[in-house]
């Protein structure tokens, strides 16, 4: 029987995440297998969160937890659950010495002081959307620690600029659940097959279009955006671009990554530094978009070059197709604020 007939009869399922990581082991500068195991642990936590999200309405874990996080935002029950599950995952392999999380005010010392890595994570971004069945996501960044192995982690370990990331990615809990990540050698997307419990390579070597016709921002704040942003959005409307904004960063980012487009969270009157957090939202997506041929700035400088000063600091975010981000940058130089 020829391969064509075989494949028609029994379509190949493709490469699992595990096989892919194994094959790409040589991409990791410190190919001791620790980073590989860390990525596997993240994928496992993603599968568990996917399960929790998919039946949240049935087991009473929808809705507010009843406390606020360090941002002063009402925590959803699933925010807390996702935070617990990912922190457990990072502790599993003893590769991680420190974690910062949107849901925790302070740096988390895992106690594994021989761990070579530190993690910055937003366990469940956009969680207020879960109750209305809109896609949500997890965003993570992985760094090598700076402090000596065997010593307690320090703030310097987690306050590194985004250009020091060794890996970054997101899990999108959407119409299908996907894991998209980079280790600095391109971007690869994996789609979860729940019936097999595996992520399969579905989007190899992702590249984002140089230009797009989609723009994503909360135009309800339009009048308080700096003038260059207002001018840019007027141009988008003049060119009859499509406004697509679902209030879930990972979902808006992922759609624009695949189709071409730009996501903007400019400075506003109520959020002069923007709303999104540099360490566990902007940096990871900036690393991914640059690896896919796009750009990410805070309106003034490359996101990945920003030297952090506080754990939960915010940054304005302009991210997506290169030509679209560069158009806004050009307006920044000619339109008075
Ligand atoms: P706004 C969700 O809270 C989030 O962090 C992102 O996922 C989303 O893009 C943004 O905030 C929405 O913010 O102010 O437009 O509601």
GROMACS .gro file of N, CA, C and O and ligand atoms in nm, residues 125-126 218 245 247-249 263 265 275-276 281, ligand 1:
model
   64
  125UNK      N    1  -0.518   3.564   3.199
  125UNK     CA    2  -0.545   3.702   3.158
  125UNK      C    3  -0.684   3.710   3.093
  125UNK      O    4  -0.721   3.624   3.015
  126UNK      N    5  -0.756   3.814   3.130
  126UNK     CA    6  -0.889   3.835   3.071
  126UNK      C    7  -0.996   3.753   3.141
  126UNK      O    8  -1.104   3.727   3.087
  218UNK      N    9  -0.941   4.974   2.295
  218UNK     CA   10  -1.067   5.011   2.358
  218UNK      C   11  -1.096   5.156   2.320
  218UNK      O   12  -1.050   5.250   2.386
  245UNK      N   13  -1.185   4.390   1.894
  245UNK     CA   14  -1.133   4.401   2.031
  245UNK      C   15  -1.226   4.325   2.124
  245UNK      O   16  -1.340   4.364   2.142
  247UNK      N   17  -1.136   4.237   2.443
  247UNK     CA   18  -1.107   4.257   2.585
  247UNK      C   19  -1.032   4.142   2.646
  247UNK      O   20  -1.033   4.123   2.768
  248UNK      N   21  -0.967   4.061   2.564
  248UNK     CA   22  -0.884   3.952   2.612
  248UNK      C   23  -0.755   3.957   2.531
  248UNK      O   24  -0.752   3.918   2.414
  249UNK      N   25  -0.648   4.005   2.596
  249UNK     CA   26  -0.524   4.036   2.524
  249UNK      C   27  -0.471   3.919   2.443
  249UNK      O   28  -0.438   3.933   2.324
  263UNK      N   29  -0.244   4.576   1.799
  263UNK     CA   30  -0.313   4.588   1.928
  263UNK      C   31  -0.251   4.709   1.999
  263UNK      O   32  -0.128   4.723   2.004
  265UNK      N   33  -0.270   4.942   2.361
  265UNK     CA   34  -0.323   4.988   2.489
  265UNK      C   35  -0.244   5.114   2.526
  265UNK      O   36  -0.140   5.106   2.592
  275UNK      N   37  -0.237   5.001   3.088
  275UNK     CA   38  -0.296   4.907   3.185
  275UNK      C   39  -0.214   4.779   3.195
  275UNK      O   40  -0.212   4.715   3.300
  276UNK      N   41  -0.147   4.740   3.089
  276UNK     CA   42  -0.085   4.608   3.084
  276UNK      C   43   0.048   4.608   3.158
  276UNK      O   44   0.115   4.711   3.170
  281UNK      N   45   0.311   4.034   3.097
  281UNK     CA   46   0.221   4.042   2.981
  281UNK      C   47   0.296   4.093   2.858
  281UNK      O   48   0.311   4.022   2.759
  338LIG     P1   49  -0.998   4.740   2.895
  338LIG     C1   50  -0.791   4.207   3.058
  338LIG     O1   51  -0.826   4.266   3.183
  338LIG     C2   52  -0.675   4.288   3.003
  338LIG     O2   53  -0.566   4.280   3.089
  338LIG     C3   54  -0.640   4.240   2.864
  338LIG     O3   55  -0.660   4.103   2.848
  338LIG     C4   56  -0.734   4.320   2.775
  338LIG     O4   57  -0.685   4.340   2.644
  338LIG     C5   58  -0.744   4.453   2.850
  338LIG     O5   59  -0.717   4.425   2.987
  338LIG     C6   60  -0.883   4.512   2.841
  338LIG     O6   61  -0.877   4.634   2.913
  338LIG     O7   62  -0.953   4.860   2.974
  338LIG     O8   63  -1.010   4.771   2.748
  338LIG     O9   64  -1.121   4.672   2.951
   0.00000   0.00000   0.00000
